[in-house]
Each structure stands twice: as C-alpha cells, then as structure tokens.
PDB file of C-alpha atoms and ligand atoms in Angstrom:
ATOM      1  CA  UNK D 108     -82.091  21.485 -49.017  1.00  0.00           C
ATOM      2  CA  UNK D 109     -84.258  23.483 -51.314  1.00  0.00           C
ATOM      3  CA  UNK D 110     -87.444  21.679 -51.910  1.00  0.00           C
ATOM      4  CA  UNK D 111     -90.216  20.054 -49.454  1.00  0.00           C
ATOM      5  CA  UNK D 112     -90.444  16.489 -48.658  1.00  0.00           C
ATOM      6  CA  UNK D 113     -93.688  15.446 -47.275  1.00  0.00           C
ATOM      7  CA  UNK D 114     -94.744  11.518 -46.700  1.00  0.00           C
ATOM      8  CA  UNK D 115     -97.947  10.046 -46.057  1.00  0.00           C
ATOM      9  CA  UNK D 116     -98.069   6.854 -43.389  1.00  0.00           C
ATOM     10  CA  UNK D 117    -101.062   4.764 -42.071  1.00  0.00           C
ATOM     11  CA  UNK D 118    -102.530   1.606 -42.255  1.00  0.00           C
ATOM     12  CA  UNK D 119    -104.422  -0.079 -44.958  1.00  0.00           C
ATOM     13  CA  UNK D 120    -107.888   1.950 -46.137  1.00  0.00           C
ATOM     14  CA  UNK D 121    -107.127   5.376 -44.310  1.00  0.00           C
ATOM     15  CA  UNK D 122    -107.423   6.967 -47.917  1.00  0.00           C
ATOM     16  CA  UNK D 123    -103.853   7.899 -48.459  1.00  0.00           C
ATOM     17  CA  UNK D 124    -104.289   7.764 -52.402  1.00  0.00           C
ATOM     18  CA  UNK D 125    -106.974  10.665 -51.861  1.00  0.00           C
ATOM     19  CA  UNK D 126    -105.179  12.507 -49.860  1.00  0.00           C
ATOM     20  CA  UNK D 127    -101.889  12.303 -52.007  1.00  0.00           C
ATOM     21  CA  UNK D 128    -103.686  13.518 -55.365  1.00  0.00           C
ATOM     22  CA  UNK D 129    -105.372  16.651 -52.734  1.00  0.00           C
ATOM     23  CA  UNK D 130    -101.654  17.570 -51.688  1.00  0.00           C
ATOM     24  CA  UNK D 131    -100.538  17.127 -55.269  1.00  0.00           C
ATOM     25  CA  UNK D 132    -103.627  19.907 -55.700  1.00  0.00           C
ATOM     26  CA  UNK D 133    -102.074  22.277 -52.840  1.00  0.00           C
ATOM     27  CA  UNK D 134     -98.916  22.407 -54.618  1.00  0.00           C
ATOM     28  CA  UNK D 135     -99.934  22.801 -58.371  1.00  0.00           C
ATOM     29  CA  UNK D 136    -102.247  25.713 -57.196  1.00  0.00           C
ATOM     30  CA  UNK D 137     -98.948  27.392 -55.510  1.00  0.00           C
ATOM     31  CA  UNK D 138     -97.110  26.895 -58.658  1.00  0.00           C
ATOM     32  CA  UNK D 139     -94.530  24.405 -57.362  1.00  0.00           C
ATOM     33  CA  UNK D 140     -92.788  21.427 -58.970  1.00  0.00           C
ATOM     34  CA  UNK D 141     -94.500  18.335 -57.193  1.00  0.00           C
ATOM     35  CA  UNK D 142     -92.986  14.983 -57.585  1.00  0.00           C
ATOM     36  CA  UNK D 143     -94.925  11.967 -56.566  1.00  0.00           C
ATOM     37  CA  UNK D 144     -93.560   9.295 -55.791  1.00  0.00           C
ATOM     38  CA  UNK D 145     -94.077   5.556 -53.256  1.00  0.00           C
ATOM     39  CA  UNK D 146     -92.418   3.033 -51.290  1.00  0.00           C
ATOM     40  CA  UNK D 147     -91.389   0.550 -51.383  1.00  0.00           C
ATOM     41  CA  UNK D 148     -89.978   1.375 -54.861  1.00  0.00           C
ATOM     42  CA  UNK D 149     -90.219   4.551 -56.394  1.00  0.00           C
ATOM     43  CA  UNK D 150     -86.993   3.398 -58.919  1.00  0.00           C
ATOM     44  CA  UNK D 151     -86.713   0.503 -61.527  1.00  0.00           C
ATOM     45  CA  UNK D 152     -84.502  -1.156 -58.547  1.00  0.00           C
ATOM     46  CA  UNK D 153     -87.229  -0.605 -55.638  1.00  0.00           C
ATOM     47  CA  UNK D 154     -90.097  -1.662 -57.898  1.00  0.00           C
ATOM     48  CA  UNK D 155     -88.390  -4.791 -58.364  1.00  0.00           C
ATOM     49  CA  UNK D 156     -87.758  -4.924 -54.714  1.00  0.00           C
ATOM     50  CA  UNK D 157     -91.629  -4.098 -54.156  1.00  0.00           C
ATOM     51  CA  UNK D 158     -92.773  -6.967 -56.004  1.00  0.00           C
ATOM     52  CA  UNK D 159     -90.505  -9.101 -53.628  1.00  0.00           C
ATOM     53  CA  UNK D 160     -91.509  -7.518 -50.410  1.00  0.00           C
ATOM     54  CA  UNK D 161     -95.591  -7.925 -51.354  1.00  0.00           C
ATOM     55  CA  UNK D 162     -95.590 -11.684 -53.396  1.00  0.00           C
ATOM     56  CA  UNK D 163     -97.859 -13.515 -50.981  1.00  0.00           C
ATOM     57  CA  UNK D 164     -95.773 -16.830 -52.089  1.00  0.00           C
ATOM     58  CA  UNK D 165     -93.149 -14.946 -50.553  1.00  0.00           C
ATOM     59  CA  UNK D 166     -94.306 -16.530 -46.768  1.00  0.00           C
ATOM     60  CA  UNK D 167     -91.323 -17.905 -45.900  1.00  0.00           C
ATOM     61  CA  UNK D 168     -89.566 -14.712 -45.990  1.00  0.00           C
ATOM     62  CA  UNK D 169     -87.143 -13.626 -42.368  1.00  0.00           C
ATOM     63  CA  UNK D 170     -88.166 -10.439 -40.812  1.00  0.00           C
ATOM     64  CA  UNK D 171     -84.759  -9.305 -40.746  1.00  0.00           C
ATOM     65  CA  UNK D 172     -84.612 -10.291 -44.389  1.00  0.00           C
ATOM     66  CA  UNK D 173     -88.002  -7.544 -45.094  1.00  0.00           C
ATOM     67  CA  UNK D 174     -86.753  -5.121 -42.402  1.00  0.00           C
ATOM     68  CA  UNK D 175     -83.113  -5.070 -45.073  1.00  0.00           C
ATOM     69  CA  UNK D 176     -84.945  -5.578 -48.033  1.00  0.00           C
ATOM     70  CA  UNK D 177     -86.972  -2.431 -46.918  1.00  0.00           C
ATOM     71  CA  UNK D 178     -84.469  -0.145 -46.515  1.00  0.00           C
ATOM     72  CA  UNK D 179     -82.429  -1.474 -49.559  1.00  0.00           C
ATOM     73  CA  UNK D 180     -85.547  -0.052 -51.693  1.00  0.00           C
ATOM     74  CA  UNK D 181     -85.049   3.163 -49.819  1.00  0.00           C
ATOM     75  CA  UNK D 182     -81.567   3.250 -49.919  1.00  0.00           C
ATOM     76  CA  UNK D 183     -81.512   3.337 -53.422  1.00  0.00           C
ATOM     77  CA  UNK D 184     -84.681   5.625 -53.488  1.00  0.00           C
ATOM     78  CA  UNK D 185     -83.147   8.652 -51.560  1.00  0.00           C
ATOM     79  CA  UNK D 186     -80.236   8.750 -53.511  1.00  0.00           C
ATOM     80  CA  UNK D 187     -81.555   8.103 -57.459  1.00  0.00           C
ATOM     81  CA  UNK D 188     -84.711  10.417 -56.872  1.00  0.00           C
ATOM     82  CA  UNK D 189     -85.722  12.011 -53.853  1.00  0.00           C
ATOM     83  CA  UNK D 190     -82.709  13.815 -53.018  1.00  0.00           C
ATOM     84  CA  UNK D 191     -82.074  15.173 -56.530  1.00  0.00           C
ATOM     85  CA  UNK D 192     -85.495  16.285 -56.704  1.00  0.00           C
ATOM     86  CA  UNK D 193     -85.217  18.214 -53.483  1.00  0.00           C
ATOM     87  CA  UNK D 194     -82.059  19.832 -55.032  1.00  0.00           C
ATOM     88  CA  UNK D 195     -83.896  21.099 -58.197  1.00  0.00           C
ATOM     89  CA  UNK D 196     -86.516  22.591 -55.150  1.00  0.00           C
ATOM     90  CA  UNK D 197     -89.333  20.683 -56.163  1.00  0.00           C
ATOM     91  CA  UNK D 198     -92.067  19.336 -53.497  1.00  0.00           C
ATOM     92  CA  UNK D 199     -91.323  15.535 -53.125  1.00  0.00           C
ATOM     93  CA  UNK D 200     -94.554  13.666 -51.918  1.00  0.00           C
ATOM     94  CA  UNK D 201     -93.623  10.109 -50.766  1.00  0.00           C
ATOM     95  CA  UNK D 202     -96.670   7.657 -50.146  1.00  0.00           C
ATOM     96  CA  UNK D 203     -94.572   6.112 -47.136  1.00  0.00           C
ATOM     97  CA  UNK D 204     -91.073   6.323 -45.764  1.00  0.00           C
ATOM     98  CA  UNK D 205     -88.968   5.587 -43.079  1.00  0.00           C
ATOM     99  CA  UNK D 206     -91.842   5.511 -40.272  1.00  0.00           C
ATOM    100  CA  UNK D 207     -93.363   2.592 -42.148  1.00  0.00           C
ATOM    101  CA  UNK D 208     -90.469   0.758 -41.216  1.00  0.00           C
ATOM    102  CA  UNK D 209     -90.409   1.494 -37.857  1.00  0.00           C
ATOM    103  CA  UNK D 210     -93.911   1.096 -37.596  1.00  0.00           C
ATOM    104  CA  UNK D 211     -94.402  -2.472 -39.432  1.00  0.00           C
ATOM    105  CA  UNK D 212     -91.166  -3.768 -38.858  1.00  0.00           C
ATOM    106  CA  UNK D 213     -90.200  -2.421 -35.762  1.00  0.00           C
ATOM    107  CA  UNK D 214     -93.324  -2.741 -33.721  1.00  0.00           C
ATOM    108  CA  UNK D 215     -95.236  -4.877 -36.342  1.00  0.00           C
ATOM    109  CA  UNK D 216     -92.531  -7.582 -36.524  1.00  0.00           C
ATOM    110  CA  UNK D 217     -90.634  -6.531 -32.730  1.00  0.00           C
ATOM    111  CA  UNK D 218     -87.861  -5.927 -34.223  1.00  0.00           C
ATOM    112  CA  UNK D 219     -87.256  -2.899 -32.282  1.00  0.00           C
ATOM    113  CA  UNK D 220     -84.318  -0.010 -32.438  1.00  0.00           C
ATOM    114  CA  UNK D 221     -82.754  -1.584 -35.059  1.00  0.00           C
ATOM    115  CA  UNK D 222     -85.097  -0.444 -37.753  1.00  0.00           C
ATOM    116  CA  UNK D 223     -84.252   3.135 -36.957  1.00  0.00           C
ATOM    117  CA  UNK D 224     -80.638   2.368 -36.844  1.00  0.00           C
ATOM    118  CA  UNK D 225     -80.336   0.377 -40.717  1.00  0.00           C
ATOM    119  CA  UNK D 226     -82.896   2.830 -41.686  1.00  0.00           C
ATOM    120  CA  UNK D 227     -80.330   6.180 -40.786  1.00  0.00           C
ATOM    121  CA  UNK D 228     -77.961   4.252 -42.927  1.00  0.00           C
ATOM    122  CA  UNK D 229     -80.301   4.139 -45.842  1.00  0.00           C
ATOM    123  CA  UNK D 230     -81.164   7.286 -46.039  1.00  0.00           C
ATOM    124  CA  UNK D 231     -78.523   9.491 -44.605  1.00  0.00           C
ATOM    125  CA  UNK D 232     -80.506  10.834 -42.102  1.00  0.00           C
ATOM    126  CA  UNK D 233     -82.795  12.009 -44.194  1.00  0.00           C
ATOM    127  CA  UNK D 234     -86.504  12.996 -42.460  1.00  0.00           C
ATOM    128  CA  UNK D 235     -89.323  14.378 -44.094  1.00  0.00           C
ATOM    129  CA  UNK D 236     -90.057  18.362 -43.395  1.00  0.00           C
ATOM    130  CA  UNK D 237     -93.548  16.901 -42.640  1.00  0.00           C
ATOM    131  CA  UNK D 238     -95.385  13.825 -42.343  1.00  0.00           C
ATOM    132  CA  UNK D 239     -98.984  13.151 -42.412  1.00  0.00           C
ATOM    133  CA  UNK D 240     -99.888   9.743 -40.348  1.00  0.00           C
ATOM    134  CA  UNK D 241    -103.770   8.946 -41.668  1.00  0.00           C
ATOM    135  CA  UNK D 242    -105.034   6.759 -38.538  1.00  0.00           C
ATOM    136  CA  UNK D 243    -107.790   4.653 -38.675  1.00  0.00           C
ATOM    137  CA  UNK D 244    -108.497   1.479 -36.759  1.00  0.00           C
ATOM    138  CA  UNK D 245    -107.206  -1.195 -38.231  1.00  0.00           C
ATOM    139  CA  UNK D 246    -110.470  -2.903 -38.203  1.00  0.00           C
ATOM    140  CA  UNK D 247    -112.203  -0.423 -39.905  1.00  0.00           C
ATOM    141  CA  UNK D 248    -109.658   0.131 -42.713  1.00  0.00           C
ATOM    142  CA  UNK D 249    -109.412  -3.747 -43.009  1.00  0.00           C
ATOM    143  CA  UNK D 250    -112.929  -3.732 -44.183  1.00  0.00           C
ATOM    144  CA  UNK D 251    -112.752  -0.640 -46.488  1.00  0.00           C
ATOM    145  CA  UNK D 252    -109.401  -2.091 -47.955  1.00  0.00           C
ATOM    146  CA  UNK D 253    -110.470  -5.533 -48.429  1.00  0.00           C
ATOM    147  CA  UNK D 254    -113.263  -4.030 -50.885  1.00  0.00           C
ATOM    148  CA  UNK D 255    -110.731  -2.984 -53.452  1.00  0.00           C
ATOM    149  CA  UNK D 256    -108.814  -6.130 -54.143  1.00  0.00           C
ATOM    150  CA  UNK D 257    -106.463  -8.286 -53.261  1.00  0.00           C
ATOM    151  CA  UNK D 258    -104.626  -7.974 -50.003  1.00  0.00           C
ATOM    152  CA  UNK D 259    -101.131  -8.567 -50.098  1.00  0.00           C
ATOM    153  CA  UNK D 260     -98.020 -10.199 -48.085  1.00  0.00           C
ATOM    154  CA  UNK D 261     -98.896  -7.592 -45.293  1.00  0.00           C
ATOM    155  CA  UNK D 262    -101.938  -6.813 -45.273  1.00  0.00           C
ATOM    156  CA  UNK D 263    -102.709 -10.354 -44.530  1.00  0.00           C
ATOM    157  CA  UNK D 264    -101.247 -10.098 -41.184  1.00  0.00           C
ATOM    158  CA  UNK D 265    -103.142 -10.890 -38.345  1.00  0.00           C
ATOM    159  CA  UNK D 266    -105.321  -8.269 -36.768  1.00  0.00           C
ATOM    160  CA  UNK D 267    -102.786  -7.772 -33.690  1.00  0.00           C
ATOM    161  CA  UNK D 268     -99.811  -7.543 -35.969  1.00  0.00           C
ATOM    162  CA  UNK D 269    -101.816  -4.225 -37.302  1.00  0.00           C
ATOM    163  CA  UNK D 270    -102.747  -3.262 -33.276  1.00  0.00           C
ATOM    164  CA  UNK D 271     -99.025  -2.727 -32.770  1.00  0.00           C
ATOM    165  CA  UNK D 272     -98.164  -1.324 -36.348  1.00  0.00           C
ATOM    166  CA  UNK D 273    -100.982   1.785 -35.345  1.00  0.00           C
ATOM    167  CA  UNK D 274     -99.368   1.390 -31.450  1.00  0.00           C
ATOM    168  CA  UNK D 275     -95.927   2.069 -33.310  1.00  0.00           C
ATOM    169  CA  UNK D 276     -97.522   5.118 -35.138  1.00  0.00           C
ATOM    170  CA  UNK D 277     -99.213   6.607 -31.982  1.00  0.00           C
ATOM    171  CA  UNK D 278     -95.842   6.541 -30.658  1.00  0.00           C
ATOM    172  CA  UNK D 279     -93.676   8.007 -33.285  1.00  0.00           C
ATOM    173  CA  UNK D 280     -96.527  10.901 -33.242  1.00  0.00           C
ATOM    174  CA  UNK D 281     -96.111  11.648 -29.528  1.00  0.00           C
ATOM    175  CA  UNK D 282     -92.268  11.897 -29.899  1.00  0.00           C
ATOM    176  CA  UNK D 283     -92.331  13.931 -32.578  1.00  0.00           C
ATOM    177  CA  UNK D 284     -95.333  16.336 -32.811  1.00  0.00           C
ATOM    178  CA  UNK D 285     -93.429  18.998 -34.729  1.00  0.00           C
ATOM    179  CA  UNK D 286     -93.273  16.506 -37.819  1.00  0.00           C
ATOM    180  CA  UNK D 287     -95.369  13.484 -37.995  1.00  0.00           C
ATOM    181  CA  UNK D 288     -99.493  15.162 -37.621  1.00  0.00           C
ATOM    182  CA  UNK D 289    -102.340  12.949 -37.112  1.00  0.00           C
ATOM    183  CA  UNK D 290    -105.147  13.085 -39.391  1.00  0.00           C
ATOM    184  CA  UNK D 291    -108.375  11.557 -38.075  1.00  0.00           C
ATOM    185  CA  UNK D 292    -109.109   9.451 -40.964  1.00  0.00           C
ATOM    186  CA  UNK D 293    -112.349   8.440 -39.735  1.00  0.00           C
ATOM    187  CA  UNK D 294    -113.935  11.509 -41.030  1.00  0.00           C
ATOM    188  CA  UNK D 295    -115.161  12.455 -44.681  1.00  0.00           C
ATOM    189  CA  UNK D 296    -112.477  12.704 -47.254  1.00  0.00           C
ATOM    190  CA  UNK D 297    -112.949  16.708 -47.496  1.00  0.00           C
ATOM    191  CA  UNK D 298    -112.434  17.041 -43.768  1.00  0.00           C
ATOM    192  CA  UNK D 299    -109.298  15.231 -43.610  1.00  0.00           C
ATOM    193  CA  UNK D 300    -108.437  16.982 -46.837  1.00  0.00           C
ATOM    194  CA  UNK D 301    -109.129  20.378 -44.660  1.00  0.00           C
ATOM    195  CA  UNK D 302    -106.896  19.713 -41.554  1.00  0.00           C
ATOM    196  CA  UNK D 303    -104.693  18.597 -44.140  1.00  0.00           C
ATOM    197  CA  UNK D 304    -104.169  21.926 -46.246  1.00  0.00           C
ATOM    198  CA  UNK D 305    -104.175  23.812 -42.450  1.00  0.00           C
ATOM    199  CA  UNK D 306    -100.683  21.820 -42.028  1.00  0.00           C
ATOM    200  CA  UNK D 307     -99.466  22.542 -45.091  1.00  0.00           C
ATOM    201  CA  UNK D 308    -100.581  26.254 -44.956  1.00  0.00           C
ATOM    202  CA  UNK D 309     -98.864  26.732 -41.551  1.00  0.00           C
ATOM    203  CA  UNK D 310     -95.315  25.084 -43.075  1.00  0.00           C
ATOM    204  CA  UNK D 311     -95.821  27.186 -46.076  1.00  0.00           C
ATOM    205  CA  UNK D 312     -95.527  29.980 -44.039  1.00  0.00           C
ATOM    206  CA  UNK D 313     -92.737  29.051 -42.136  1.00  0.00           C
ATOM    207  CA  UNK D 314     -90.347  28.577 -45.273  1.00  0.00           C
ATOM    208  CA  UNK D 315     -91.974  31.988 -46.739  1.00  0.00           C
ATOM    209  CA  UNK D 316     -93.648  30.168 -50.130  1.00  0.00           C
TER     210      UNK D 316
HETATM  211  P1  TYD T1409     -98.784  -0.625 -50.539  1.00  0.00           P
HETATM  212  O1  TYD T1409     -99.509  -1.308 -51.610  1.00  0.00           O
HETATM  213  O2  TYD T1409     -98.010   0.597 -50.837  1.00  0.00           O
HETATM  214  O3  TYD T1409     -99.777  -0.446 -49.331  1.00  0.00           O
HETATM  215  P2  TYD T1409    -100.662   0.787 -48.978  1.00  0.00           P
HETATM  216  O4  TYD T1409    -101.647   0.920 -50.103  1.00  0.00           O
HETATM  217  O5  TYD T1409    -101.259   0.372 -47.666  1.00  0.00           O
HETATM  218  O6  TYD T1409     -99.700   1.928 -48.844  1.00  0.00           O
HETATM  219  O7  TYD T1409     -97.865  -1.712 -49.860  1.00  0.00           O
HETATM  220  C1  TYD T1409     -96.908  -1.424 -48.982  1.00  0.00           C
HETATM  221  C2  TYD T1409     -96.985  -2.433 -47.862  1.00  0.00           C
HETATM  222  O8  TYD T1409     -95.697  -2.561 -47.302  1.00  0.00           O
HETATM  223  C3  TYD T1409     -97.917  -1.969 -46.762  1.00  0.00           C
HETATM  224  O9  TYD T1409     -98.639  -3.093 -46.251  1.00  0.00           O
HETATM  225  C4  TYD T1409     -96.969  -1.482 -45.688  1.00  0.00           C
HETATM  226  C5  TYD T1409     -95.710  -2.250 -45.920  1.00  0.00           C
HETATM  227  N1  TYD T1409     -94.469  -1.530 -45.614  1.00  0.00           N
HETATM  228  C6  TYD T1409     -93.638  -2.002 -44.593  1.00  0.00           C
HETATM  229  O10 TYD T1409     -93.972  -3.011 -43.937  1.00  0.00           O
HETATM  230  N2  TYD T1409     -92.470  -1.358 -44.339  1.00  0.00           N
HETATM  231  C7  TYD T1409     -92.052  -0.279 -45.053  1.00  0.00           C
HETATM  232  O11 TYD T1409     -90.968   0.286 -44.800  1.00  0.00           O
HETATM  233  C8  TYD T1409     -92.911   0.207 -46.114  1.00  0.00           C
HETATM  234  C9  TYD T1409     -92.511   1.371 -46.940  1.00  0.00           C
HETATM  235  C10 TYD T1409     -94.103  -0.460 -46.358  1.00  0.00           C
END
C-alpha cells in the first residue's frame, strides 16, 4: 500500500474535529494528498447507514443488529474509498474505524471477540498505519459535548456504558502500543496538537516522506 491511513478514536468531546483539521495541516504543509473522511459513512451507502445507526427513535434497535450494521458501513467504506485512495498514495484520515467497534460494541455493548472477528471480514484486514485514541473521561467530555447540541443514539448511553467503551480503548492501547497512541486530551488543544505532530513526525520518518 502506497499511501497513509491514520484514524482518530475517543469518546464524545475529546476534540477529535480539532485535531483532524491540525493533521489535515501536517499533511498539506508536506505536500501530500490528504483525504478526509468519517465513520460511520464516509459513502452515499454508509451515510445512509449513519443516519440509521444515530436516529434516537431508533431505541429498539439489537446490538448485534448495530455491531452488523457497523461494519456493513465499513465494509462498503474500505472498498469504494479508502482503499483506492491509499492506492493513488494519498494520506487517508478516518475520524473512527474499526477500534470504535470494538470499543462501543465490543466492550460498550459486551459483545466481545466477535466484533473483531465480523469486523476482519469488513475490511480485509485492513489496520490503520497509525491511530490516535484522544482520551478523556467520559464525564468530562459528556459535559463539553453536551454544549454543542444534540446528543445522539449513543451518546445517550448511560455513564457506565461509556466507563467500559474508554476501558475497551485503554485496552486496545496496551496491546498495541506500536499503533494506537494515547493523546491526553485533557490538555489545551495546541498541546495535544504537539504530541500529535511528534507521532506523525516519527512515522514520517520511518516511511522516508
Ligand atoms: P459521531 O457523530 O461521529 O460521533 P463523534 O462526534 O463522537 O465521533 O457518531 C458516531 C457515534 O457512533 C459515536 O457515538 C460512536 C459510535 N460508533 C460506534 O458505536 N461504533 C462504531 O464502529 C463507530 C464507527 C462509531
């Protein structure tokens, strides 16, 4: 594969927007083709899905039913964008991916292994070259969240429903250090933004752009 795939991951209010448009920066100022793009959706299919998988009147929805639904908006994401786009070599920025599901679904909902298992299926096996995991408590980004609008299907989740989605995270970190980094997102923007760019100057370096 030619191009870079970073994702962002974390719970609601750790400031992934910010940090997105600052990696978006990174890129532009290296001269590289950046695509951005978001899950769930990211194609005409997946946005459709989105607006499924986040309708609040949507309660009565199975968790194996989300956990599919899910990775049918990947499925169809990996294959109509993000893997062309890392063909052409261009720097594809996801705002969430597979560790999402495994972190909501798997240890939000309990659903366990299986969430890695469907999730190979959808995309191939394909993992991000890096993934930055913005962790706040889920308290704190509760409050910062709920000031900019309405929540939706899951972010109105109970508070210990969001404990184990951040347990699921902290988890996924400490089995794979190489890829997923923690970013302290209880500090300013342009501090996060900092440890941020030292990642991405250290994998820079290590594929020689
Ligand atoms: P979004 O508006 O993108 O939330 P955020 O601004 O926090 O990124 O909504 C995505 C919601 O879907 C978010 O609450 C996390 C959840 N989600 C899952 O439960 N599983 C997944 O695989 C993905 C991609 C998202």
């Amino acid at each position: 594969m030619k191009g870079l795939f970073i994702t962002l991951e974390g719970g609601d209010g750790a400031g992934k927007s910010t940090q997105i448009r600052n990696i978006e920066r990174f890129f532009d100022e290296k001269g590289l083709v950046v695509m951005h793009t978001r899950e769930p959706g990211g194609t005409p299919i997946g946005e459709k899905l989105r607006d499924i998988l986040l309708d609040k009147n949507n309660a009565e929805m199975d968790d194996i039913t989300e956990m599919l639904v899910y990775a049918a908006s990947r499925a169809q994401h990996v294959r109509e964008r993000i893997l062309p786009a890392l063909e052409e070599g261009k720097v594809v920025i996801c705002d969430r991916f597979t560790d999402s599901s495994i972190a909501y679904q798997g240890y939000g909902r309990q659903l366990g292994e299986q969430v890695a298992e469907v999730n190979r299926r959808a995309t191939g096996g394909l993992e991000p070259d890096i993934t930055f995991w913005l962790d706040i408590d889920p308290y704190v980004g509760r409050e910062r969240a709920g000031n900019e609008g309405e929540l939706d299907r899951l972010e109105t989740e109970e508070m210990d429903f969001h404990c184990r989605v951040r347990d699921g995270y902290r988890e996924l970190t400490e089995k794979d250090p190489g890829r997923i980094k923690r970013i302290d997102a209880s500090k300013t923007i342009d501090e996060m933004r900092d440890d941020i760019y030292a990642c991405l100057e250290e994998l820079c370096r290590s594929r020689g752009l």
